[in-house]
XYZ file of N, CA and C in Angstrom:
621
model
N -6.756 -3.709 16.273
C -7.304 -3.215 17.319
C -8.470 -3.693 18.280
N -9.046 -4.534 17.773
C -10.064 -5.299 18.254
C -11.757 -4.324 18.181
N -11.609 -3.304 17.304
C -12.707 -2.693 16.805
C -13.842 -3.585 15.884
N -14.945 -3.624 16.453
C -15.988 -4.525 15.412
C -16.332 -3.531 14.249
N -16.467 -4.443 13.180
C -17.416 -3.715 11.924
C -18.040 -5.012 11.501
N -18.935 -4.331 10.749
C -20.016 -5.011 10.177
C -20.071 -4.948 8.323
N -19.757 -5.676 7.800
C -19.619 -5.976 6.291
C -20.869 -6.259 5.643
N -21.006 -5.385 4.613
C -22.259 -6.027 3.690
C -21.757 -6.183 2.036
N -21.506 -7.213 1.718
C -20.670 -7.522 0.574
C -21.455 -8.276 -0.536
N -20.621 -8.263 -1.457
C -20.874 -9.180 -3.101
C -19.872 -9.642 -3.223
N -19.874 -10.851 -4.495
C -19.159 -11.270 -4.774
C -18.733 -10.784 -6.191
N -17.455 -10.373 -6.504
C -17.024 -10.032 -7.697
C -16.195 -11.108 -8.528
N -16.047 -11.550 -9.445
C -14.737 -12.379 -9.706
C -14.833 -12.767 -11.106
N -13.603 -13.375 -11.627
C -13.334 -13.550 -12.876
C -12.819 -12.207 -13.863
N -13.450 -12.542 -14.574
C -13.066 -11.253 -15.975
C -13.636 -9.791 -15.491
N -14.643 -10.238 -14.280
C -15.083 -8.496 -13.996
C -13.792 -7.898 -13.336
N -12.869 -8.906 -12.888
C -11.748 -7.927 -12.091
C -10.827 -7.491 -13.241
N -11.127 -7.994 -14.315
C -9.896 -7.419 -15.546
C -10.320 -6.748 -16.515
N -10.692 -5.400 -16.097
C -11.304 -4.803 -17.415
C -10.678 -3.356 -17.381
N -11.301 -2.763 -18.523
C -10.418 -1.214 -18.635
C -10.805 -0.246 -17.507
N -10.099 0.899 -17.330
C -10.242 1.908 -16.363
C -11.682 2.547 -16.143
N -12.506 2.268 -17.341
C -13.770 3.053 -17.659
C -15.009 2.084 -16.853
N -14.702 1.088 -17.419
C -15.503 -0.236 -17.015
C -15.498 -0.468 -15.541
N -14.071 -0.575 -15.064
C -13.954 -0.726 -13.476
C -14.671 0.472 -12.614
N -14.587 1.672 -13.243
C -14.854 2.869 -12.645
C -16.509 2.561 -12.469
N -17.303 2.185 -13.445
C -18.558 2.306 -13.452
C -19.214 0.889 -12.213
N -18.446 0.208 -12.322
C -18.655 -1.452 -11.485
C -18.371 -0.639 -9.898
N -17.296 -0.236 -9.528
C -17.045 0.241 -8.120
C -18.087 1.235 -8.085
N -18.385 2.307 -8.666
C -19.249 3.124 -8.249
C -20.596 2.512 -7.856
N -21.321 1.496 -8.846
C -22.255 0.971 -8.649
C -22.487 0.458 -7.516
N -21.162 -0.637 -6.981
C -21.161 -1.154 -5.768
C -21.348 -0.199 -4.595
N -20.392 0.755 -4.628
C -20.393 1.811 -3.676
C -22.007 2.574 -3.256
N -22.583 3.008 -4.499
C -23.695 3.295 -4.503
C -25.155 2.405 -3.875
N -24.738 0.960 -3.908
C -25.414 0.125 -3.524
C -25.579 -0.088 -1.973
N -24.276 0.782 -1.524
C -24.209 0.738 -0.230
C -23.284 -0.491 0.468
N -22.796 -0.896 -0.416
C -21.987 -2.252 -0.161
C -20.435 -1.631 0.601
N -19.912 -2.403 1.515
C -18.602 -1.918 1.780
C -17.444 -2.933 1.986
N -18.022 -4.296 1.107
C -16.750 -5.365 1.107
C -17.160 -5.942 -0.406
N -16.210 -6.205 -0.947
C -16.059 -7.076 -2.318
C -15.306 -8.261 -1.779
N -16.019 -9.370 -1.999
C -15.157 -10.791 -2.277
C -14.775 -11.120 -3.592
N -13.415 -11.108 -3.502
C -12.756 -11.398 -4.772
C -12.280 -13.004 -4.993
N -13.037 -13.776 -6.024
C -12.595 -14.992 -6.377
C -12.641 -15.414 -7.754
N -12.005 -16.374 -7.785
C -11.814 -16.864 -9.274
C -10.542 -16.096 -10.167
N -10.218 -15.256 -9.603
C -9.105 -14.473 -10.258
C -7.797 -15.199 -10.947
N -7.813 -16.508 -10.473
C -6.720 -17.420 -10.950
C -7.590 -18.615 -11.677
N -8.818 -18.403 -12.118
C -9.722 -19.667 -12.589
C -9.670 -19.789 -14.266
N -8.920 -21.050 -14.636
C -8.539 -20.967 -16.091
C -9.761 -20.992 -16.936
N -10.870 -21.392 -16.311
C -12.218 -21.633 -16.933
C -12.773 -20.203 -17.347
N -12.119 -19.272 -16.990
C -12.661 -17.708 -17.498
C -11.254 -16.879 -17.950
N -11.591 -16.404 -19.164
C -10.325 -15.395 -19.735
C -11.098 -14.039 -19.860
N -10.420 -12.914 -19.798
C -9.213 -13.315 -18.963
C -9.286 -13.638 -17.856
N -7.908 -14.239 -17.259
C -7.986 -14.355 -15.382
C -6.488 -13.770 -15.430
N -5.797 -13.958 -14.320
C -4.637 -13.213 -14.068
C -3.450 -13.547 -14.934
N -3.618 -14.405 -15.736
C -2.693 -15.267 -16.312
C -2.527 -14.535 -18.055
N -4.047 -13.702 -18.014
C -4.074 -13.275 -19.431
C -5.015 -14.465 -19.984
N -4.354 -14.466 -21.285
C -4.890 -15.497 -21.973
C -4.281 -16.637 -22.450
N -2.986 -16.810 -21.880
C -2.096 -17.606 -22.101
C -2.211 -18.945 -21.805
N -3.178 -19.264 -20.889
C -3.360 -20.672 -20.502
C -2.695 -21.393 -19.617
N -1.383 -20.967 -19.151
C -0.413 -21.868 -18.538
C -0.474 -21.811 -17.206
N -1.704 -20.893 -16.499
C -1.879 -21.061 -15.162
C -0.373 -20.811 -14.348
N 0.414 -20.119 -14.954
C 2.126 -19.730 -14.172
C 2.338 -18.498 -14.242
N 2.248 -18.070 -15.687
C 2.959 -16.533 -15.848
C 1.863 -15.427 -15.871
N 2.092 -14.634 -14.494
C 1.108 -13.505 -14.370
C 0.998 -12.422 -15.553
N 0.007 -12.269 -16.290
C 0.308 -11.227 -17.240
C 0.062 -10.013 -16.731
N 1.312 -9.053 -17.183
C 1.317 -7.562 -16.784
C 0.129 -6.670 -16.985
N -0.613 -7.199 -18.226
C -1.861 -6.106 -18.101
C -2.792 -6.482 -17.191
N -3.212 -7.767 -17.190
C -4.024 -8.214 -16.035
C -3.984 -7.844 -14.586
N -2.572 -8.091 -14.160
C -2.209 -7.004 -13.163
C -2.472 -5.961 -12.758
N -2.029 -4.985 -14.088
C -2.184 -3.672 -13.582
C -3.946 -3.567 -13.433
N -4.439 -4.185 -14.193
C -6.118 -3.893 -14.344
C -6.834 -4.442 -12.811
N -5.978 -5.371 -12.258
C -6.599 -5.909 -10.892
C -6.066 -5.266 -9.935
N -4.795 -4.324 -9.861
C -4.546 -3.460 -8.977
C -5.232 -2.207 -9.380
N -5.560 -1.625 -10.469
C -6.631 -0.602 -10.680
C -7.987 -0.643 -9.827
N -8.170 -1.897 -10.110
C -9.617 -2.380 -9.279
C -9.781 -2.273 -7.522
N -8.670 -2.906 -7.014
C -8.495 -2.714 -5.819
C -8.118 -1.390 -5.316
N -7.566 -0.260 -6.115
C -7.060 0.833 -5.630
C -8.312 1.651 -5.596
N -9.488 1.238 -6.299
C -10.775 1.920 -6.791
C -11.492 1.566 -5.523
N -11.555 0.467 -5.085
C -12.132 -0.030 -3.538
C -11.571 0.760 -2.844
N -10.298 1.135 -2.492
C -9.742 1.550 -1.429
C -10.164 3.393 -1.421
N -10.472 3.579 -2.692
C -10.562 5.145 -3.227
C -12.037 5.074 -2.386
N -12.968 4.102 -2.442
C -14.329 4.345 -2.076
C -14.519 3.878 -0.797
N -13.848 3.459 -0.152
C -13.954 2.778 1.345
C -14.580 1.419 0.993
N -14.451 0.654 0.002
C -14.882 -0.881 -0.082
C -13.545 -1.455 0.392
N -14.058 -2.355 1.714
C -12.985 -3.373 2.053
C -12.824 -4.467 1.175
N -11.874 -5.389 0.818
C -11.895 -6.611 0.384
C -11.688 -8.036 0.887
N -12.444 -8.845 0.622
C -12.538 -10.129 1.036
C -11.548 -11.392 -0.186
N -10.318 -11.238 0.011
C -9.530 -12.009 -1.165
C -9.543 -13.388 -0.726
N -9.970 -14.368 -1.958
C -10.066 -15.546 -1.785
C -8.746 -16.280 -2.821
N -7.756 -16.731 -1.923
C -6.470 -17.117 -2.513
C -6.048 -18.271 -3.513
N -7.275 -19.105 -3.448
C -7.244 -20.533 -4.348
C -8.743 -20.418 -4.791
N -9.014 -20.071 -6.267
C -10.561 -20.041 -6.854
C -10.311 -21.582 -7.506
N -9.920 -21.204 -8.798
C -10.138 -22.396 -9.619
C -8.947 -22.527 -10.654
N -7.698 -22.599 -9.835
C -6.380 -22.806 -10.644
C -6.205 -24.047 -10.942
N -6.387 -24.301 -12.396
C -5.863 -25.593 -13.158
C -4.717 -25.723 -13.335
N -4.284 -27.091 -13.203
C -2.787 -27.553 -12.994
C -2.360 -28.122 -14.357
N -1.121 -27.717 -14.602
C -0.474 -28.078 -15.876
C 1.074 -28.668 -15.481
N 1.674 -29.260 -16.437
C 2.910 -29.919 -15.913
C 3.838 -28.958 -15.394
N 3.795 -27.460 -15.566
C 4.944 -26.632 -15.214
C 3.988 -25.975 -14.058
N 3.164 -26.135 -13.155
C 2.572 -25.701 -12.091
C 2.241 -26.403 -11.167
N 3.201 -26.985 -10.045
C 4.533 -26.657 -10.143
C 5.194 -27.161 -10.957
N 6.342 -27.226 -11.230
C 7.551 -28.232 -12.111
C 7.343 -29.904 -11.525
N 7.561 -30.501 -12.278
C 7.662 -31.952 -12.088
C 6.406 -32.752 -11.971
N 5.219 -32.365 -12.282
C 4.095 -32.848 -11.821
C 3.985 -34.226 -13.083
N 3.426 -35.441 -12.747
C 3.307 -36.136 -13.655
C 2.209 -36.167 -14.572
N 1.917 -36.641 -15.534
C 0.748 -36.535 -16.350
C -0.552 -36.987 -15.634
N -0.368 -37.764 -14.659
C -1.445 -38.590 -13.854
C -1.643 -37.283 -12.972
N -0.901 -37.003 -12.388
C -0.928 -35.911 -11.455
C -2.008 -34.740 -11.603
N -1.253 -34.123 -12.978
C -2.365 -33.199 -13.803
C -3.503 -33.408 -14.108
N -3.999 -34.658 -14.571
C -5.231 -35.372 -14.897
C -5.957 -35.399 -13.707
N -5.308 -35.612 -12.874
C -6.084 -35.619 -11.235
C -6.745 -34.470 -10.881
N -5.941 -33.238 -11.076
C -6.316 -32.453 -10.411
C -7.050 -31.153 -11.526
N -8.313 -31.687 -11.558
C -9.345 -31.421 -12.468
C -10.119 -30.115 -12.005
N -10.207 -29.651 -10.943
C -11.081 -28.695 -10.586
C -10.038 -27.762 -9.890
N -9.023 -27.169 -10.047
C -8.225 -26.199 -9.493
C -7.923 -26.475 -8.122
N -7.321 -27.519 -7.650
C -6.504 -27.849 -6.778
C -7.337 -27.948 -5.809
N -8.681 -28.463 -6.027
C -9.771 -28.211 -4.610
C -9.087 -29.253 -3.314
N -9.039 -29.953 -3.689
C -8.390 -31.165 -2.544
C -7.162 -31.341 -2.515
N -6.350 -31.283 -3.536
C -5.115 -31.796 -3.478
C -4.153 -30.714 -2.657
N -4.658 -29.405 -2.706
C -3.795 -28.545 -2.271
C -3.509 -28.591 -0.829
N -4.633 -29.492 -0.069
C -4.421 -29.788 1.484
C -3.324 -30.824 1.567
N -3.101 -31.701 0.695
C -1.963 -32.802 0.817
C -0.554 -32.467 0.244
N -0.489 -31.702 -1.071
C 0.192 -31.708 -1.785
C 1.040 -30.294 -1.750
N 2.375 -30.437 -0.900
C 3.148 -29.025 -0.672
C 3.718 -28.707 -1.790
N 4.050 -29.180 -2.872
C 4.157 -28.638 -4.140
C 3.112 -27.652 -4.598
N 1.988 -27.781 -4.849
C 0.830 -26.868 -4.845
C 0.830 -25.914 -3.895
N 0.954 -26.397 -2.609
C 0.940 -25.008 -1.617
C 2.167 -24.159 -2.080
N 3.268 -24.610 -2.326
C 4.367 -23.666 -2.735
C 4.271 -22.870 -3.925
N 3.557 -23.600 -5.009
C 2.991 -22.980 -6.253
C 1.940 -21.741 -5.992
N 1.345 -21.784 -5.280
C 0.041 -21.023 -4.735
C 0.721 -20.173 -3.866
N 1.592 -20.146 -2.723
C 2.605 -18.863 -2.286
C 2.961 -18.041 -3.373
N 3.801 -18.766 -4.066
C 4.793 -18.178 -5.033
C 3.688 -17.033 -6.270
N 2.500 -17.532 -6.367
C 1.697 -16.955 -7.081
C 0.886 -15.449 -6.539
N 0.642 -15.709 -5.130
C -0.016 -15.006 -4.192
C 1.381 -13.923 -4.240
N 2.674 -14.037 -4.090
C 3.848 -13.274 -3.982
C 3.511 -12.193 -4.978
N 3.299 -12.671 -6.353
C 3.322 -11.864 -7.536
C 2.045 -10.935 -7.832
N 1.129 -11.344 -6.818
C -0.214 -10.750 -7.221
C -0.254 -9.646 -5.784
N -0.933 -9.978 -4.868
C -0.747 -9.213 -3.550
C 0.335 -8.956 -2.949
N 1.552 -9.478 -3.309
C 2.865 -9.257 -2.570
C 3.468 -8.166 -3.511
N 3.116 -7.586 -4.347
C 3.743 -6.507 -5.347
C 3.020 -4.916 -4.773
N 3.876 -4.081 -5.115
C 3.681 -2.549 -5.123
C 2.723 -2.123 -5.793
N 1.426 -1.719 -5.561
C 0.391 -1.248 -6.561
C 0.785 0.567 -6.913
N 1.362 0.669 -7.880
C 1.545 2.007 -8.441
C 0.334 2.906 -8.071
N -0.719 2.484 -7.947
C -2.096 3.543 -7.937
C -2.127 3.894 -6.495
N -1.678 2.881 -5.389
C -1.700 3.462 -4.012
C -0.503 3.204 -3.248
N 0.762 2.866 -3.914
C 2.127 2.761 -3.254
C 2.288 1.950 -2.384
N 1.103 0.858 -2.147
C 1.081 -0.379 -1.348
C 0.809 -1.683 -1.560
N 1.051 -2.618 -0.970
C 0.764 -3.810 -1.174
C -0.535 -4.482 -0.739
N -1.418 -5.147 -1.497
C -2.678 -5.496 -1.069
C -2.689 -6.217 0.197
N -1.390 -7.170 0.183
C -1.107 -8.217 1.308
C -0.927 -7.443 2.973
N -0.586 -6.033 2.819
C -0.337 -5.373 3.559
C -1.114 -3.819 3.774
N -2.025 -3.848 2.839
C -3.225 -2.726 2.879
C -4.445 -2.943 3.607
N -4.446 -2.111 4.233
C -5.626 -1.931 5.198
C -7.248 -2.480 4.588
N -7.008 -2.095 3.212
C -8.186 -2.487 2.584
C -8.495 -3.792 2.342
N -7.695 -4.738 2.825
C -7.772 -6.111 2.700
C -8.304 -6.483 4.357
N -9.315 -6.907 4.339
C -10.200 -7.378 5.450
C -10.241 -8.799 5.939
N -10.340 -9.666 4.910
C -10.601 -10.864 4.960
C -9.559 -11.753 4.334
N -9.347 -12.670 4.634
C -8.518 -13.862 3.413
C -9.335 -15.215 3.753
N -9.561 -15.708 2.591
C -9.897 -17.236 2.247
C -9.108 -17.924 2.114
N -8.721 -18.943 2.409
C -7.676 -19.825 1.872
C -7.890 -20.511 0.372
N -9.468 -20.927 0.585
C -9.759 -21.683 -0.714
C -11.276 -21.605 -0.817
N -11.804 -21.667 -2.277
C -13.293 -21.434 -2.619
C -13.874 -22.854 -2.535
N -15.083 -22.822 -2.110
C -15.995 -24.163 -2.432
C -15.047 -25.431 -2.466
N -14.507 -25.874 -1.134
C -13.747 -26.676 -1.327
C -13.856 -27.906 0.150
N -13.524 -28.953 0.075
C -13.144 -29.819 0.976
C -12.095 -30.801 1.002
N -11.867 -31.607 1.891
C -11.059 -32.435 1.479
C -11.065 -34.080 0.520
N -12.428 -34.316 0.739
C -12.535 -35.649 -0.241
C -13.107 -35.241 -1.300
N -14.569 -34.753 -1.115
C -15.352 -34.755 -2.228
C -16.534 -33.368 -1.715
N -17.141 -33.101 -2.994
C -18.103 -31.992 -3.068
C -18.876 -32.320 -4.282
N -20.212 -31.471 -4.211
C -20.969 -31.342 -5.167
C -21.594 -32.879 -5.418
N -21.871 -33.375 -4.805
C -22.603 -34.982 -4.478
C -21.692 -35.875 -5.019
N -20.669 -35.749 -4.723
C -19.652 -36.599 -5.217
C -19.273 -37.255 -6.410
N -19.517 -36.019 -7.457
C -19.042 -35.914 -8.577
C -17.309 -36.588 -8.824
N -17.381 -37.237 -9.797
C -16.047 -37.887 -9.816
C -14.901 -36.931 -10.127
N -15.194 -35.949 -10.970
C -14.257 -34.811 -10.751
C -13.660 -34.460 -9.740
N -14.392 -34.492 -8.387
C -13.745 -34.165 -7.133
C -13.606 -35.424 -6.292
N -12.978 -36.289 -7.019
C -12.539 -37.173 -5.877
C -10.685 -37.504 -6.494
N -9.860 -37.893 -5.430
C -8.431 -38.382 -5.804
C -8.549 -39.437 -6.577
N -8.163 -39.461 -7.884
C -8.282 -40.557 -8.860
C -6.784 -41.220 -9.085
N -5.737 -40.317 -9.116
C -4.433 -41.239 -9.140
C -3.903 -42.034 -8.121
N -3.269 -42.846 -8.564
C -2.461 -43.445 -6.953
C -1.761 -42.706 -6.291
N -1.060 -41.700 -6.852
C -0.112 -40.901 -6.402
C -0.993 -40.030 -5.372
N -2.056 -39.455 -5.574
C -2.719 -38.744 -4.812
C -3.584 -39.643 -3.596
N -4.039 -40.820 -4.032
C -4.642 -41.694 -3.035
C -3.543 -42.071 -2.108
N -2.345 -42.617 -2.266
C -1.257 -42.927 -1.191
C -0.635 -41.857 -0.745
N -0.670 -40.402 -1.118
C -0.585 -39.321 -0.282
C -1.411 -38.879 0.818
N -2.925 -39.174 0.089
C -3.794 -38.830 1.301
C -3.880 -39.633 2.365
N -3.556 -40.874 2.038
C -3.599 -42.093 3.147
C -2.612 -42.054 4.121
N -1.426 -41.441 3.333
C 0.114 -41.269 4.145
C -0.169 -40.148 5.297
N -0.858 -39.056 4.765
C -0.855 -38.043 5.765
C -2.053 -37.995 6.863
N -2.986 -38.941 6.312
C -4.337 -39.248 7.403
C -3.394 -40.036 8.379
N -2.634 -41.145 7.879
C -2.009 -42.068 9.121
C -0.972 -41.280 9.837
N -0.476 -40.496 9.307
C 0.429 -39.429 10.252
C -0.272 -38.716 11.309
N -1.270 -38.153 10.824
C -2.251 -37.235 11.579
C -2.782 -37.883 12.960
N -2.938 -39.362 12.612
C -3.716 -40.185 13.413
C -2.551 -40.746 14.548
N -1.317 -40.900 13.995
C -0.411 -41.368 14.742
C 0.197 -40.405 16.018
N 0.206 -39.213 15.359
C 0.219 -37.954 16.168
C -0.409 -37.712 17.491
N -1.745 -37.913 16.963
C -2.863 -37.555 17.682
C -3.029 -38.442 18.915
N -3.145 -39.759 18.476
C -3.524 -40.941 19.213
C -1.992 -41.763 19.766
N -0.814 -41.637 19.114
C 0.096 -42.642 19.525
C 1.229 -41.874 19.391
N 1.620 -40.744 19.581
C 2.838 -39.987 19.335
C 4.037 -40.615 20.198
N 3.820 -41.595 21.232
C 5.062 -42.277 21.735
C 5.179 -43.587 21.836
N 4.210 -44.179 20.589
C 4.366 -45.275 20.196
C 3.680 -46.813 20.974
N 2.875 -46.000 22.240
C 2.717 -47.075 23.144
C 1.661 -48.142 22.820
N 1.009 -47.069 21.732
C -0.217 -48.070 21.496
C 0.065 -49.491 20.471
N -0.770 -50.449 20.632
C -0.682 -51.241 19.681
C -1.845 -51.867 19.026
N -1.862 -52.438 17.881
C -3.205 -53.083 17.387
C -2.804 -54.571 17.542
N -4.260 -55.034 17.989
C -4.614 -56.415 18.373
C -5.556 -57.043 17.480
């Protein structure tokens, strides 16, 4: 409705989101006591932390019921305390051949840091992320009888954490397109962008 709001928040990520009720109560009470009114949730999907939203199975595809219930309890307590949520939709989800289906071995090897760059150009990864989000923030939380995606507790949504299109962290090898598949895909997407922006009617020619 256009009302301005000020947020003072903290990051809470990874296995801190997936605890028993007693520990979650202590955590959220401490955040509230500190005067914070926002929690930035990230790395809930990160395979370098256990448990994550997939539990302990390591396949980065099947949401674990126990961890989903813990996550839902977490944000229900946020709602109860008047703490809003900044939800990062993609943290550090690792790739495997089944996420999504039909990824080649070289593509899986290329995606070494949680879809960080590949998500921008690979529609398969985009769809896989949408599917996962529907299973996490698109389901009814029995503690609130609402979906996080539609609940007023959700104040901010971020697409990706710590990422850019080409490289990051001083051009470490892990953050580059390495497979020919992704190199060609990136080049094709960029060429299409340039054509649409500067030569949509085909009137320009290269001399």
